[in-house]
CSV table of C-alpha atoms in Angstrom, one decimal:
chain,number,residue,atom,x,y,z
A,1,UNK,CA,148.9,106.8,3.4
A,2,UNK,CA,152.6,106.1,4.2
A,3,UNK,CA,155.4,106.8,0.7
A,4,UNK,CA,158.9,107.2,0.1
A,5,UNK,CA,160.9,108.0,-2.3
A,6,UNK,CA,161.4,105.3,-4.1
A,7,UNK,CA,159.6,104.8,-7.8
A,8,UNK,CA,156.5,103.0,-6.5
A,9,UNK,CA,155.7,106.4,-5.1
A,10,UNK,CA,155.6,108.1,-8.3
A,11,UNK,CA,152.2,108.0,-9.1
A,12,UNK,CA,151.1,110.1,-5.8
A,13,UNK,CA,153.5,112.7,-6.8
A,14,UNK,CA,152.5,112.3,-10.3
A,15,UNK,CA,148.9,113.0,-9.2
A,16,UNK,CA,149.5,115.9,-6.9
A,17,UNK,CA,151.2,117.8,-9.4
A,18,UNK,CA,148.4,119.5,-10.9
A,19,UNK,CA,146.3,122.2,-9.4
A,20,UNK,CA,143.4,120.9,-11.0
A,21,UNK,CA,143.7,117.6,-9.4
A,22,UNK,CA,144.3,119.7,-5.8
A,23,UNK,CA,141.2,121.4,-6.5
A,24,UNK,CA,139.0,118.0,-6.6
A,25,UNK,CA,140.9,117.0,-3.7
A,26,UNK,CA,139.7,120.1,-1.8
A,27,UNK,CA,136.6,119.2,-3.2
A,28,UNK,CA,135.9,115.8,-2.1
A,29,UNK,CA,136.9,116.5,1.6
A,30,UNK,CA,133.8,118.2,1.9
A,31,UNK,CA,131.8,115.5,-0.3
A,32,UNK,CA,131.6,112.6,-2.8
A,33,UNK,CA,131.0,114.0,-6.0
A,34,UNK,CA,130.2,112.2,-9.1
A,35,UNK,CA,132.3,113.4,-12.5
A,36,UNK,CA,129.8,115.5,-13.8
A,37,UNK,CA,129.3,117.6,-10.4
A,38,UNK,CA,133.3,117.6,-10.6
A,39,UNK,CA,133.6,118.6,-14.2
A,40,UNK,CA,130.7,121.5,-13.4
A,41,UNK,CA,132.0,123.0,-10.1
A,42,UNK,CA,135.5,123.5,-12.2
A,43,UNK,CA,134.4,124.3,-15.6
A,44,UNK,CA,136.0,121.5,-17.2
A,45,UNK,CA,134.5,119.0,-19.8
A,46,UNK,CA,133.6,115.4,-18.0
A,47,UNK,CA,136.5,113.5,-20.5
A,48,UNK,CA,139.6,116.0,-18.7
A,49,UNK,CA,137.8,115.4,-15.5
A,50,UNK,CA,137.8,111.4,-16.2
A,51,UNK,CA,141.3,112.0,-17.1
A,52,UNK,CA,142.3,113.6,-14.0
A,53,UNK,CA,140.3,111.2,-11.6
A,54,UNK,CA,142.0,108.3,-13.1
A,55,UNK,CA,145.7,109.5,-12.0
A,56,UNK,CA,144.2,110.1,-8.5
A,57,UNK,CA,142.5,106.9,-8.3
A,58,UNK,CA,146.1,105.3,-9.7
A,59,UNK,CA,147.5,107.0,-7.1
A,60,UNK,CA,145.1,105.7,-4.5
A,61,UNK,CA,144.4,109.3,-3.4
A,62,UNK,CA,140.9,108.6,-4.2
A,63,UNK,CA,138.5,105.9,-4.9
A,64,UNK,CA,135.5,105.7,-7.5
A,65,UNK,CA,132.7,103.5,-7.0
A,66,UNK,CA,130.0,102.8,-9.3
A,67,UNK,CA,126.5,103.7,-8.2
A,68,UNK,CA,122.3,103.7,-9.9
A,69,UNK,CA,121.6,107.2,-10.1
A,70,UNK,CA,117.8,108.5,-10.1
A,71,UNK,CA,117.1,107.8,-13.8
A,72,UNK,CA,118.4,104.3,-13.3
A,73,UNK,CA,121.9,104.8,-15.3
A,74,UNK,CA,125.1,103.9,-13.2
A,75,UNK,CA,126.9,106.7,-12.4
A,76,UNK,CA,130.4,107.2,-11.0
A,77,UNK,CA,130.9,108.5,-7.2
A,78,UNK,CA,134.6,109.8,-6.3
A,79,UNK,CA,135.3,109.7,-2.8
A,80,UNK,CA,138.8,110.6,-1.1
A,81,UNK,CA,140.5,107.5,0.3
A,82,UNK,CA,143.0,108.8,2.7
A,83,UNK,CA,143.3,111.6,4.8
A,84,UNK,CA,146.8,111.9,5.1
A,85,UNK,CA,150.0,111.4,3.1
A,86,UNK,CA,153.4,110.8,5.1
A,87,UNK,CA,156.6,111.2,3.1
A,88,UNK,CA,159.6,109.2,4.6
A,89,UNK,CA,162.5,110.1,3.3
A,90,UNK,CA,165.9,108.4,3.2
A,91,UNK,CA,167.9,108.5,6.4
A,92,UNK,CA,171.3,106.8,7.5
A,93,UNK,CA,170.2,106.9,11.2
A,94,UNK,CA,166.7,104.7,10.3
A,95,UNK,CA,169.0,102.4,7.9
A,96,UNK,CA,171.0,102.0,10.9
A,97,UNK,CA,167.9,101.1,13.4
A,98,UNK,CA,167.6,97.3,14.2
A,99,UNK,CA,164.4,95.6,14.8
A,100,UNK,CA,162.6,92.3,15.5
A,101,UNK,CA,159.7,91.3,12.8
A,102,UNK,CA,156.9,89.2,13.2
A,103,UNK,CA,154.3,88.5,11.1
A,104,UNK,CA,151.2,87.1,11.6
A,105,UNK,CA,148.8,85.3,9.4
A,106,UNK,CA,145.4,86.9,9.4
A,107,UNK,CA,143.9,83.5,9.9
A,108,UNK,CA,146.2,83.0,13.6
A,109,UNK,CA,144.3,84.6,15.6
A,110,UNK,CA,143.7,83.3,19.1
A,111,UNK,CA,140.3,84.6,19.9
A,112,UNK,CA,137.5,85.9,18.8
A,113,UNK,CA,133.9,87.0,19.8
A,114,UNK,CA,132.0,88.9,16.8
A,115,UNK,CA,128.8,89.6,15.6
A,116,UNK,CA,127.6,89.3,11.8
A,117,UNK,CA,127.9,90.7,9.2
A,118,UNK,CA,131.0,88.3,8.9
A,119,UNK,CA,133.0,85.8,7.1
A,120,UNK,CA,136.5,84.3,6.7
A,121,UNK,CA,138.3,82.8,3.2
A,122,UNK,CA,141.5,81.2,2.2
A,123,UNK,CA,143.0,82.3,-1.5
A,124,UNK,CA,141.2,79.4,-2.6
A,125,UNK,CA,137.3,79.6,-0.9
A,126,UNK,CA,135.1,80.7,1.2
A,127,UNK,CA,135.5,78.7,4.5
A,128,UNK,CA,131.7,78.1,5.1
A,129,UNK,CA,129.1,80.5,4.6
A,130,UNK,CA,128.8,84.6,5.0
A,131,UNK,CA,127.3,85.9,8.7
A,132,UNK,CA,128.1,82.9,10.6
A,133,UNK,CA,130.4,83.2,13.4
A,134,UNK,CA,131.0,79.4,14.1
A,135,UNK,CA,132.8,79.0,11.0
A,136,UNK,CA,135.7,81.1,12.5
A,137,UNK,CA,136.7,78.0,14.4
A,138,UNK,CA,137.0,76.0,11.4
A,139,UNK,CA,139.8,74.2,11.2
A,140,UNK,CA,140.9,75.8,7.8
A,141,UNK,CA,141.0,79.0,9.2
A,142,UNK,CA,145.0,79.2,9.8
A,143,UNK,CA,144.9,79.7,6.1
A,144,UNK,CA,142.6,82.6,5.7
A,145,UNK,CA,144.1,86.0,4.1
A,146,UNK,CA,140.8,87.9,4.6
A,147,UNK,CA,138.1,88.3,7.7
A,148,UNK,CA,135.4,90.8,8.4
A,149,UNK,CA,132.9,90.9,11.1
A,150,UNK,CA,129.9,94.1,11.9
A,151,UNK,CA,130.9,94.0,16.0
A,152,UNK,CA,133.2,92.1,18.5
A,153,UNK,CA,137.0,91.7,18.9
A,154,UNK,CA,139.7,89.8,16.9
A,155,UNK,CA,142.9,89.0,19.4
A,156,UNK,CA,146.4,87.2,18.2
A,157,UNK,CA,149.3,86.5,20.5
A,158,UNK,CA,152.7,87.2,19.0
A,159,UNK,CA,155.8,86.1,20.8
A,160,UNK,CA,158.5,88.8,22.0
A,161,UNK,CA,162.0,87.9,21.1
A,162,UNK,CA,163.7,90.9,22.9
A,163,UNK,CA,166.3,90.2,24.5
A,164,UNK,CA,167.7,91.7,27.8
A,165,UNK,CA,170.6,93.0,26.4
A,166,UNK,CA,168.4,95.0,24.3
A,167,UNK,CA,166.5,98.0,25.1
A,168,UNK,CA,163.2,98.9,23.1
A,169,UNK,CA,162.5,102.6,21.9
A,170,UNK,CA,159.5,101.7,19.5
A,171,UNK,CA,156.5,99.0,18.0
A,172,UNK,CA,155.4,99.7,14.8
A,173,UNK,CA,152.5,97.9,13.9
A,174,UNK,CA,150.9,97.1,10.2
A,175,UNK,CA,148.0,96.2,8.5
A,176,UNK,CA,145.6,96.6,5.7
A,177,UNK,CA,141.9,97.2,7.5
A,178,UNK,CA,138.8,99.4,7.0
A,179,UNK,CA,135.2,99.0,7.9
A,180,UNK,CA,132.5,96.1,7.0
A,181,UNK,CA,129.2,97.5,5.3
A,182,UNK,CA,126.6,95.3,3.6
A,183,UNK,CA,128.4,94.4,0.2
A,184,UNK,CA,130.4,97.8,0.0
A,185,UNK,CA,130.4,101.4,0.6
A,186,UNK,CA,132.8,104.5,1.0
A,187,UNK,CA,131.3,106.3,3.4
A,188,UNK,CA,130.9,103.9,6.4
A,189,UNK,CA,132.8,105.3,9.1
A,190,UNK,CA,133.3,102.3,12.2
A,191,UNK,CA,135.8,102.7,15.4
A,192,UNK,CA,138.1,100.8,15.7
A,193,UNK,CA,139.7,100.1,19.1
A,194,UNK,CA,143.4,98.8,19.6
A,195,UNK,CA,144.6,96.9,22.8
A,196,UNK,CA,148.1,95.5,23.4
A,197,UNK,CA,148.4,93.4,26.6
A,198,UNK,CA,145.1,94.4,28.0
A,199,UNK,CA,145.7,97.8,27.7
A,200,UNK,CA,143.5,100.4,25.5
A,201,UNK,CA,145.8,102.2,23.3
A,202,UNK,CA,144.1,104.2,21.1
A,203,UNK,CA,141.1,104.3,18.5
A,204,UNK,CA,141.2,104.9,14.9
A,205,UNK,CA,137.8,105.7,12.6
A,206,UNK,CA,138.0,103.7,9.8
A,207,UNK,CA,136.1,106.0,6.5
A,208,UNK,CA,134.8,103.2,4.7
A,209,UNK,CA,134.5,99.7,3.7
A,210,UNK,CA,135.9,100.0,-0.3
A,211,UNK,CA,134.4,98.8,-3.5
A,212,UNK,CA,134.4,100.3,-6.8
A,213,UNK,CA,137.6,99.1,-8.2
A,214,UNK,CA,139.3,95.7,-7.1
A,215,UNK,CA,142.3,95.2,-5.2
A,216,UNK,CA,145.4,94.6,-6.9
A,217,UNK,CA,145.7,91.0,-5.4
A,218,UNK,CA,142.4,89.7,-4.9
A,219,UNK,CA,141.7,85.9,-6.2
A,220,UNK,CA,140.0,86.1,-9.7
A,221,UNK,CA,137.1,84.1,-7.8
A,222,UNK,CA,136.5,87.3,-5.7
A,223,UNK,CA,133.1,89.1,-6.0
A,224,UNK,CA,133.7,92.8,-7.2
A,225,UNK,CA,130.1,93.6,-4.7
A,226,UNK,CA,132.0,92.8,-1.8
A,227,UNK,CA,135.4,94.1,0.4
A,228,UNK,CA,138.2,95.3,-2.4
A,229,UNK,CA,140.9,96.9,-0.5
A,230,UNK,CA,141.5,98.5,2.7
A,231,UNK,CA,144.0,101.2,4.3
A,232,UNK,CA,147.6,99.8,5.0
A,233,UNK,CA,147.3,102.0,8.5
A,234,UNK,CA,150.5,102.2,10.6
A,235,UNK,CA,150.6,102.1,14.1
A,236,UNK,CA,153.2,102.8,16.5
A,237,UNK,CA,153.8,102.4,20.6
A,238,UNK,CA,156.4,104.7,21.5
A,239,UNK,CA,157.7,106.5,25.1
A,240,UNK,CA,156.1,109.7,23.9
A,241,UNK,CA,152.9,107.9,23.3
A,242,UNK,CA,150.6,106.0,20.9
A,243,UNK,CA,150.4,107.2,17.4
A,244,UNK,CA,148.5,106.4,13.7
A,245,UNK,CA,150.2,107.1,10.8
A,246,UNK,CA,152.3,110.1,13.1
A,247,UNK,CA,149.0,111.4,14.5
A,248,UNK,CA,148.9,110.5,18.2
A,249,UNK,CA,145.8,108.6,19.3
A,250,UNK,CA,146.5,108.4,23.0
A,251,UNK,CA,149.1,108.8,25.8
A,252,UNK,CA,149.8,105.4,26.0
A,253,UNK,CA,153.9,104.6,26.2
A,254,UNK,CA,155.9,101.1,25.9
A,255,UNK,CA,156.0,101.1,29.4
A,256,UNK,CA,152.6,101.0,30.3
A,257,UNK,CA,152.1,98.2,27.7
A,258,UNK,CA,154.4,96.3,29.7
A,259,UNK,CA,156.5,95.6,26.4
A,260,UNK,CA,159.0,93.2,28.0
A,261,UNK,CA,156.4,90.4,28.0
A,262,UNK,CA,157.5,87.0,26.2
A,263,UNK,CA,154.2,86.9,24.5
A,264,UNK,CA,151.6,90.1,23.7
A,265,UNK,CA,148.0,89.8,22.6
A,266,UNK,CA,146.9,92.2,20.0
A,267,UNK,CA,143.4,93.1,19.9
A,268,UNK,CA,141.4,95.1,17.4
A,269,UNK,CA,137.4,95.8,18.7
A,270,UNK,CA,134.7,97.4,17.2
A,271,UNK,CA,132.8,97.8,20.6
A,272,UNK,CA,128.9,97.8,21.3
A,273,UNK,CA,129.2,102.0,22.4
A,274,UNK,CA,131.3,102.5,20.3
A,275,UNK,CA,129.9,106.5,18.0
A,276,UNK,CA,130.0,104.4,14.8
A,277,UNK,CA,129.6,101.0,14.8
A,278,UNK,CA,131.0,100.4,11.5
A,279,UNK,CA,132.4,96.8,11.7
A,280,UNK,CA,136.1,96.0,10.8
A,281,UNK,CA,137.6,93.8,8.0
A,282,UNK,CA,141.5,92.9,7.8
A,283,UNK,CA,143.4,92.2,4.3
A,284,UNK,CA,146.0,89.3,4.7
A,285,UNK,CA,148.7,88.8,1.8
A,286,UNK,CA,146.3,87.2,-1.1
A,287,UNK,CA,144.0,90.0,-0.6
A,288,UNK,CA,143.6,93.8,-1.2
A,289,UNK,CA,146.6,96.2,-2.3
A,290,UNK,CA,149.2,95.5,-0.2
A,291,UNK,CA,150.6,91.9,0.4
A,292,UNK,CA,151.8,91.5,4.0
A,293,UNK,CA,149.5,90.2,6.7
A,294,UNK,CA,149.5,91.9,10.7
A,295,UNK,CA,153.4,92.8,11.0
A,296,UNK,CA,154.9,93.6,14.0
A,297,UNK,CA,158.3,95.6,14.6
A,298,UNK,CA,160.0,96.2,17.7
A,299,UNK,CA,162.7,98.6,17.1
A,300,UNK,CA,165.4,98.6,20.0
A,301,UNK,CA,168.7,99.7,20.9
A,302,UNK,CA,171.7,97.7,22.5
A,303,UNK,CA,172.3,98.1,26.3
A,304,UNK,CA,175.7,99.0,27.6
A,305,UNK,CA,175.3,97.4,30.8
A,306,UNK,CA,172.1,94.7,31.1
A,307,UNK,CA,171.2,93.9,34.0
């Protein structure tokens, strides 16, 4: 999870600012926990523990889900949702950075070979049926804002506006993803593989593919027993290396992507040996909690000399 300090934030810092509410995070990184095995493990009555998952879940710090338990009652499972939080903090010399930006509609992709489960829909509908691949070439599928799929690849092709009086020092690159499961489920870990201009830069585990509550900008039409939300994941090509959310994934530098191309190709994989196989479905704009599609920046200084 990526904030700043702006007032959008407030409900993270809101929601860590409680050593109770620390305490259940400590607790669910070592296992969902429904509210009464929260309220037990720290001697608290289940209405203060509702009260205190609430301002995490507002916070997106966790997420609840709503599951039968043995006697047949539904009961409610908390699970963490991120792993992380990175602060960024105001700074002239970022303000000062200049960049290109590109982004590209979820539905634009350029090529695709997946495996069900899978499907694709505008704002408006589904664009033919669930677990069909050949409706991925429909026609209507430049308009899509959502697409999962259980193995395969997804690639787009975005054009490269650099020019040579300009040199690059960083691509930051943005979306809202997380794993496929039948209908949903929290705990469904899948790798995800990144390539940029054929080349493997890093892979990401994805913890779950999340249900529970609905996301903020999901169609009214939208099934609450299918994909809610994802994680807006961050992730940046650099001459130090490759990097998710400020953890590095790999070695791989702006050089070795070849980065002056005219055109890239961006590919996201859930490969066939890959350790969990846990599909992959991206948010577009009309979707999820965040409303941006895939967007690219290429961050770059200005030459004193081009050649």
């Amino acid at each position: 999870m990526i904030i700043d300090l702006s007032e959008e934030s407030l409900p993270v810092y809101e929601a860590l600012a409680s050593h109770v509410r620390i305490q259940i995070i400590h607790l669910l990184s070592e296992k969902s926990m429904n509210i009464r095995e929260l309220a037990e493990a720290l001697k608290l009555s289940s209405a203060i523990m509702t009260m205190h998952v609430r301002k995490l879940e507002k916070a997106g710090i966790i997420t609840s889900s709503m599951v039968p338990s043995k006697g047949g009652a539904a009961q409610k499972i908390c699970s963490l949702h991120t792993d992380r939080i990175e602060i960024l903090f105001p700074s002239k010399q970022a303000a000062k950075r200049e960049y290109h930006r590109m982004e590209v509609s979820i539905g634009h992709y350029t090529d695709f070979d997946i495996l069900p489960t899978c499907g694709i829909c505008t704002p408006d509908r589904i664009i033919g049926m669930f677990d069909d691949p050949r409706y991925f070439l429909d026609p209507d599928r430049v308009n899509a804002k959502i697409l999962w799929f259980g193995e395969g690849y997804i690639e787009y092709k975005i054009p490269n506006y650099l020019m040579n009086s300009e040199k690059p020092e960083e691509l930051e690159i943005s979306m809202e993803i997380s794993s496929e499961a039948p209908n949903t489920n929290n705990d469904w870990p899948s790798d995800i593989s990144f390539f940029l201009n054929g080349v493997p830069i890093g892979t990401w585990t994805s913890p779950g593919d999340f249900g529970g509550n609905p996301g903020r900008l999901n169609p009214g039409w939208w099934s609450k027993d299918v994909n809610q939300y994802g994680l807006l994941k961050r992730l940046t090509i650099t001459p130090d290396g490759t990097h998710m959310d400020g953890m590095k994934l790999s070695n791989v530098t702006l050089d070795q992507v070849d980065i002056r191309q005219r055109q890239w190709t961006f590919r996201m994989a859930v490969l066939k040996d890959a350790a969990h196989i846990g599909g992959l479905t991206l948010y577009g704009s009309a979707f999820g909690n965040y409303p941006q599609d895939i967007v690219f920046k290429l961050f770059y200084s200005k030459l004193s000399n081009p050649g």
